[in-house]
Backbone as a chain_set.jsonl record, in Angstrom:
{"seq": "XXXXXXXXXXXXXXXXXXXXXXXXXXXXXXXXXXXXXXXXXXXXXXXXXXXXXXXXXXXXXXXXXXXXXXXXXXXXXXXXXXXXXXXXXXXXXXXXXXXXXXXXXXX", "coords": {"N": [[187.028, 75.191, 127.125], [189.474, 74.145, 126.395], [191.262, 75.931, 127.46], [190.954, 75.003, 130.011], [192.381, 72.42, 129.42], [194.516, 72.758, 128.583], [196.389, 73.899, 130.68], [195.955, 72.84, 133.047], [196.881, 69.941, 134.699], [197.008, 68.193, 136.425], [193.974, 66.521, 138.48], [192.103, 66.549, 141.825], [189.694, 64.861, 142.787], [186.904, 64.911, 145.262], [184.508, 62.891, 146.232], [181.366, 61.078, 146.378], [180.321, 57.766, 146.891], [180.743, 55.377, 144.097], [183.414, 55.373, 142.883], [185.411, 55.094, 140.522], [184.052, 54.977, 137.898], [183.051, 57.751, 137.516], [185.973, 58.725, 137.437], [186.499, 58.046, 135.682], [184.777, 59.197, 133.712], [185.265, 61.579, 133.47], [188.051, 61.726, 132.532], [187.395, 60.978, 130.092], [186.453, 62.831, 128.889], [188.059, 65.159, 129.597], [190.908, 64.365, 128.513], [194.394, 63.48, 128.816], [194.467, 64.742, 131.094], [195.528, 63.955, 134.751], [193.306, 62.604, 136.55], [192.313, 61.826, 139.701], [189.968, 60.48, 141.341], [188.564, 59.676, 144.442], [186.916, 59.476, 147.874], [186.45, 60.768, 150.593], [188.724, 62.936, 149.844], [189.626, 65.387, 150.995], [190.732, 64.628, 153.3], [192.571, 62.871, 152.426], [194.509, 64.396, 150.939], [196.299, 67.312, 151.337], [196.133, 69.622, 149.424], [193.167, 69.349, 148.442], [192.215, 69.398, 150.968], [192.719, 72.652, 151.995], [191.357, 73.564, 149.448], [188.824, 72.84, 150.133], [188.232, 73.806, 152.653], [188.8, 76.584, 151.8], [186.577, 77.061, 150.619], [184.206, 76.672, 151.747], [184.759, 79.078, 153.51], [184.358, 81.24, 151.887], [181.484, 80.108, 150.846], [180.196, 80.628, 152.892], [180.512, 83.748, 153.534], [178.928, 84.849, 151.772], [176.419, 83.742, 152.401], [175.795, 84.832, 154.353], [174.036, 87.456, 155.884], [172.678, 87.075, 153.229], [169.609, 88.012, 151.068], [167.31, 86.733, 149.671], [166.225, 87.763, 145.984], [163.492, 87.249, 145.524], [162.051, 88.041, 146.927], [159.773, 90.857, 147.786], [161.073, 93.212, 149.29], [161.348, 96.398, 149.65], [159.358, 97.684, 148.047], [156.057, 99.023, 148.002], [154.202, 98.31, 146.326], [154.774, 95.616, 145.899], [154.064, 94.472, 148.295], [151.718, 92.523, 149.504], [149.206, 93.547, 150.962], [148.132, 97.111, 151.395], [148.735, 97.943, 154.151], [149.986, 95.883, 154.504], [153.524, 94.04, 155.878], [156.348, 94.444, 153.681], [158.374, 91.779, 153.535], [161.281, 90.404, 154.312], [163.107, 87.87, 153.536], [165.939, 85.787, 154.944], [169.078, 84.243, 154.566], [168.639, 80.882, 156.7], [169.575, 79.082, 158.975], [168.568, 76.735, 159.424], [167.97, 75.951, 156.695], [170.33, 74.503, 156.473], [173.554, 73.457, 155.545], [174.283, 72.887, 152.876], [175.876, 69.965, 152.739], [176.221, 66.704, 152.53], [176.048, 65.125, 154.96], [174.585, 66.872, 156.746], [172.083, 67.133, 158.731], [170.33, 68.988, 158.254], [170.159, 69.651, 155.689], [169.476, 67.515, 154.663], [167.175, 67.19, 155.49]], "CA": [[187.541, 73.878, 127.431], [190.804, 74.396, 125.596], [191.761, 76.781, 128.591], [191.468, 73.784, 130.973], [192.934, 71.471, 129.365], [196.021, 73.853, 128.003], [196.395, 74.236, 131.917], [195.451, 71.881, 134.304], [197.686, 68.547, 134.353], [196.243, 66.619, 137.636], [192.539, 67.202, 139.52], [191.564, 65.797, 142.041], [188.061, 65.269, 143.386], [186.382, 64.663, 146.602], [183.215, 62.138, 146.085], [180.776, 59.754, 147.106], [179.805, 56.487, 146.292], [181.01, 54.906, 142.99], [184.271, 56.694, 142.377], [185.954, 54.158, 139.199], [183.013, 55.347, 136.608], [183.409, 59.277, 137.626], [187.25, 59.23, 137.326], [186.933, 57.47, 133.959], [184.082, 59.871, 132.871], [186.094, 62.972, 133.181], [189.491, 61.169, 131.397], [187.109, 60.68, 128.774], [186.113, 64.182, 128.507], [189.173, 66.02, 129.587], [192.097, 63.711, 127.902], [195.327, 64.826, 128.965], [194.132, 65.657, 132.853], [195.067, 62.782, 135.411], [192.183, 62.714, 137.481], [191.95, 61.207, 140.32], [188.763, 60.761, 142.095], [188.298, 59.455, 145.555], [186.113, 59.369, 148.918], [187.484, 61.835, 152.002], [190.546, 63.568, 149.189], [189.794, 66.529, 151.553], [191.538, 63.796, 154.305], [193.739, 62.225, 151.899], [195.317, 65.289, 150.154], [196.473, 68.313, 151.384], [195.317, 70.36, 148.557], [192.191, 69.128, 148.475], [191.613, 69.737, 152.326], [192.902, 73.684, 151.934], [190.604, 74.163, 149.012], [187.332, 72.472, 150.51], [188.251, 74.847, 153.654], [188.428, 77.847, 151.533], [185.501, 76.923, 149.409], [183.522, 76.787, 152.906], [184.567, 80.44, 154.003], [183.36, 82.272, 150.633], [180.411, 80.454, 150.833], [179.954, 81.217, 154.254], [180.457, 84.829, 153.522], [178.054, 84.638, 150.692], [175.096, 83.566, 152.419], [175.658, 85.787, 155.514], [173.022, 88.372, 155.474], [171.615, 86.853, 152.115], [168.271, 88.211, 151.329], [166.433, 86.544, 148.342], [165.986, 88.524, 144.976], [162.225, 87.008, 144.653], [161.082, 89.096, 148.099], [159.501, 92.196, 147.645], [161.628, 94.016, 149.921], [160.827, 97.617, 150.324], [158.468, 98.44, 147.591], [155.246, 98.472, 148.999], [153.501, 97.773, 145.403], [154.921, 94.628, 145.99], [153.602, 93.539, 149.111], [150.225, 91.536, 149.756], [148.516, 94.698, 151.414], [148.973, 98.851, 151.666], [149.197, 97.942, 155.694], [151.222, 94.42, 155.447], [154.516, 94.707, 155.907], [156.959, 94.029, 153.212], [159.151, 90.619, 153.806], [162.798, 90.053, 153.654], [163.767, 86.536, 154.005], [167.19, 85.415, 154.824], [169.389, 82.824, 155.009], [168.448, 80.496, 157.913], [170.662, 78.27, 159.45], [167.731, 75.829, 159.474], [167.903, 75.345, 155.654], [171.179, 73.932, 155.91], [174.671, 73.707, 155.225], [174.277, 71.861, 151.891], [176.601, 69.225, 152.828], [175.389, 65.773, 152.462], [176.222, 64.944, 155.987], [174.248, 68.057, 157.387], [170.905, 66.713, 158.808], [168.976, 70.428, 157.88], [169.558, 69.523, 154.32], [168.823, 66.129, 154.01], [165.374, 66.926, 155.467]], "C": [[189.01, 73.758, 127.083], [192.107, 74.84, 126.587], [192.09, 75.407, 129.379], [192.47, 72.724, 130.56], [194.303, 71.817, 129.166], [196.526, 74.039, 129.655], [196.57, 73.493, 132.957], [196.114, 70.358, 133.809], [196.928, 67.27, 135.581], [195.069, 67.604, 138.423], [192.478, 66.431, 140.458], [190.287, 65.752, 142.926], [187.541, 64.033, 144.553], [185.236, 63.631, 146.269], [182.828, 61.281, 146.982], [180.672, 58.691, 146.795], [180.957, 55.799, 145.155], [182.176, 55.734, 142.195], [185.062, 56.827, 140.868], [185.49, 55.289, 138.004], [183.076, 56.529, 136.347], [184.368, 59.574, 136.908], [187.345, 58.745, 135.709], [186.128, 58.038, 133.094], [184.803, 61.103, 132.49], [187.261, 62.655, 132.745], [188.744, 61.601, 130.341], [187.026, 61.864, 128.142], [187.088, 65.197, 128.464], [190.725, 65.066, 129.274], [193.39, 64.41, 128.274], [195.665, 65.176, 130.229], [194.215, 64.464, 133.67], [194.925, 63.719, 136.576], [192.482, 61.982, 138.583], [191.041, 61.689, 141.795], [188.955, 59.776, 143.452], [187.116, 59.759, 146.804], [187.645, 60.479, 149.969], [189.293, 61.83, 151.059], [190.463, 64.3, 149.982], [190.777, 65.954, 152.559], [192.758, 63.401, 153.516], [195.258, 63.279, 151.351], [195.508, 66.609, 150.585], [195.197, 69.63, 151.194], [193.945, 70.37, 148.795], [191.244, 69.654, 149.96], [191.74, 71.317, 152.376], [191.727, 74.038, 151.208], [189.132, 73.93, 149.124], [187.22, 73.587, 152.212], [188.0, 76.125, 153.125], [186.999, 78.005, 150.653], [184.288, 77.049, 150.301], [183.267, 78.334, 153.621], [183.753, 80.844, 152.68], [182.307, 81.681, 150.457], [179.657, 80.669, 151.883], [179.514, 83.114, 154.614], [179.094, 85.073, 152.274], [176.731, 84.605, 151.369], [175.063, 84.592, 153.72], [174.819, 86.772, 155.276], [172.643, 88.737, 154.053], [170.441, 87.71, 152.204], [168.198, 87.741, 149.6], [165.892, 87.655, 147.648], [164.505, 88.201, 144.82], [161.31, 87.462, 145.658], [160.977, 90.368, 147.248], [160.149, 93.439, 148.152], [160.964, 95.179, 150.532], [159.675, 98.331, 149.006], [157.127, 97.577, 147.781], [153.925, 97.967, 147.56], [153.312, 95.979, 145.386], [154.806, 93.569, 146.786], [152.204, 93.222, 149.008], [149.193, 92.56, 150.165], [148.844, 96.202, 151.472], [149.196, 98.539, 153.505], [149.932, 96.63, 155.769], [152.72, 94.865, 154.898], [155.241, 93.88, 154.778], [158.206, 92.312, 154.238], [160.411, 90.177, 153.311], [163.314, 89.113, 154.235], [165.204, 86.28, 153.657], [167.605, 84.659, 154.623], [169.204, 82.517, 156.284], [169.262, 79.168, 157.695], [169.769, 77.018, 159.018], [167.685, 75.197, 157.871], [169.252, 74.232, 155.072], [172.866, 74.177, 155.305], [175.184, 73.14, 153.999], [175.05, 70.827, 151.376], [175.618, 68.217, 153.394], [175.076, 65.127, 153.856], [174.917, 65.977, 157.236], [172.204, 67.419, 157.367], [169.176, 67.846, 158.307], [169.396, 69.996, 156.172], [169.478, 68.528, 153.582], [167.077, 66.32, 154.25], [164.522, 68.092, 154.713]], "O": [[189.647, 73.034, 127.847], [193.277, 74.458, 126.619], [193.185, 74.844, 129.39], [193.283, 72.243, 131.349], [195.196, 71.102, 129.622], [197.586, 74.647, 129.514], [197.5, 73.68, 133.742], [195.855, 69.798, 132.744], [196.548, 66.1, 135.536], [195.111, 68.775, 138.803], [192.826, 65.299, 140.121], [190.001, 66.66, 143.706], [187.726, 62.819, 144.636], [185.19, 64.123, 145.142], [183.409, 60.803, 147.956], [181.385, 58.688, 145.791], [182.121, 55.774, 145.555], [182.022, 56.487, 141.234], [185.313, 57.84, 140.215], [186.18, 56.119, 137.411], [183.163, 56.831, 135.157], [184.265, 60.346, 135.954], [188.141, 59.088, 134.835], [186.273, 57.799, 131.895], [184.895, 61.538, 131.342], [187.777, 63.722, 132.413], [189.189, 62.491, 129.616], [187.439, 62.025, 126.993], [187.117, 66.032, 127.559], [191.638, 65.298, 130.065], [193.557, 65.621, 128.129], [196.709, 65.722, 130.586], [193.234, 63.724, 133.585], [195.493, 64.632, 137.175], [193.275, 61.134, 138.175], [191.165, 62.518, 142.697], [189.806, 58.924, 143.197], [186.254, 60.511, 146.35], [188.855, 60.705, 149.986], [190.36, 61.258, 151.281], [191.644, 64.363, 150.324], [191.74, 66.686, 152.788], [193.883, 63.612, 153.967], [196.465, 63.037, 151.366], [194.632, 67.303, 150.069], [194.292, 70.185, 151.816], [193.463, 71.36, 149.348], [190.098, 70.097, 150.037], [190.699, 71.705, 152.908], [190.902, 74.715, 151.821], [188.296, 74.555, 148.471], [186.15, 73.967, 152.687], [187.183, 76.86, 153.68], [186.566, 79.046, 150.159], [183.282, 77.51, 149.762], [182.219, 78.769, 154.097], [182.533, 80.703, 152.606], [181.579, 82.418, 149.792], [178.453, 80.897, 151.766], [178.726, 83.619, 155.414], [178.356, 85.979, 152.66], [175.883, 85.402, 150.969], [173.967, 85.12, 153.91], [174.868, 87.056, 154.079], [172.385, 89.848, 153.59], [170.17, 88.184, 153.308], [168.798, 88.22, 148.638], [165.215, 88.491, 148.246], [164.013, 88.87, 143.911], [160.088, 87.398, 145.524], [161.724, 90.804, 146.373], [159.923, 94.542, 147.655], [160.255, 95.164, 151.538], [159.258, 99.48, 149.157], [156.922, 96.364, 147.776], [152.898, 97.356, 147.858], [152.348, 95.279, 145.074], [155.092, 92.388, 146.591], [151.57, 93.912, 148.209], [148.121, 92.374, 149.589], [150.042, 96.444, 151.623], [150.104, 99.223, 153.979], [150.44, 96.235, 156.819], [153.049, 95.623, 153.985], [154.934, 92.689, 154.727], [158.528, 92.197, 155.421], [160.633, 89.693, 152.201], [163.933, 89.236, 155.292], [165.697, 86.439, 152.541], [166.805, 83.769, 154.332], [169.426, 83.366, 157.147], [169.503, 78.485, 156.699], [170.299, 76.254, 158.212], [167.383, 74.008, 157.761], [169.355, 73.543, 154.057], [173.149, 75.173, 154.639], [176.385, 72.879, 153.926], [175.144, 70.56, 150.178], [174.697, 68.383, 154.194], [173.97, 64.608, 154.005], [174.59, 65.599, 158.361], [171.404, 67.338, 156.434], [167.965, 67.698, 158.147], [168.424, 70.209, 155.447], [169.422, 68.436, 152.356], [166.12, 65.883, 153.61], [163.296, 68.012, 154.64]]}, "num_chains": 1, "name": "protein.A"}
C-alpha cells in the first residue's frame, strides 16, 4: 500500500450507479490520491478510454483458446469412461463478455 500511495497522485475510475460514496471511500483509504470517480470516464477522459481499450485486448487474448484447469483433458483416468472421450471446454462467446451491458452475462 505504501507503494501506491508513494506513487500514484490522481486515479480515476470508471463506475456505475452511486459514484459520491465510492470516491469518498477510496480518499478515505488511500489519503493523498485525488480520486475521482465518475460514470462513462472511459468517454470523459482520455486516459481512461486508452486504458479500458487496452484492458479489453489482454483480456481478449487471455481467454482466446482458454481451456479450463478443472477438465480432465487428456488423461484418460480422468474421464467418466475407458471409451468416453476426454472433454476440453473453452471459452464460449456465449458466456459473455463480462461487461455489464453485454446481454450473455447478465443472463
Amino acid at each position: 500500500m505504501s507503494f501506491i500511495r508513494g506513487v500514484l497522485r490522481r486515479v480515476y475510475v470508471d463506475a456505475l450507479g452511486a459514484t459520491k460514496p465510492y470516491e469518498q471511500l477510496l480518499s478515505s483509504h488511500f489519503p493523498g490520491i485525488n480520486f475521482t470517480v465518475t460514470t462513462k470516464a472511459d468517454f470523459k477522459y482520455k486516459i481512461v478510454g486508452a486504458a479500458s481499450a487496452a484492458a479489453k485486448v489482454t483480456r481478449d487474448s487471455w481467454i482466446e483458446g482458454w481451456v479450463f484447469d478443472e477438465d480432465p483433458h487428456d488423461d484418460p483416468d480422468m474421464c467418466e469412461g475407458p471409451k468416453a472421450p476426454c472433454v476440453k471446454r473453452t471459452w464460449s462467446s456465449g458466456l459473455g463478455s463480462g461487461y455489464p451491458s453485454d446481454p450473455n452475462t447478465q443472463s
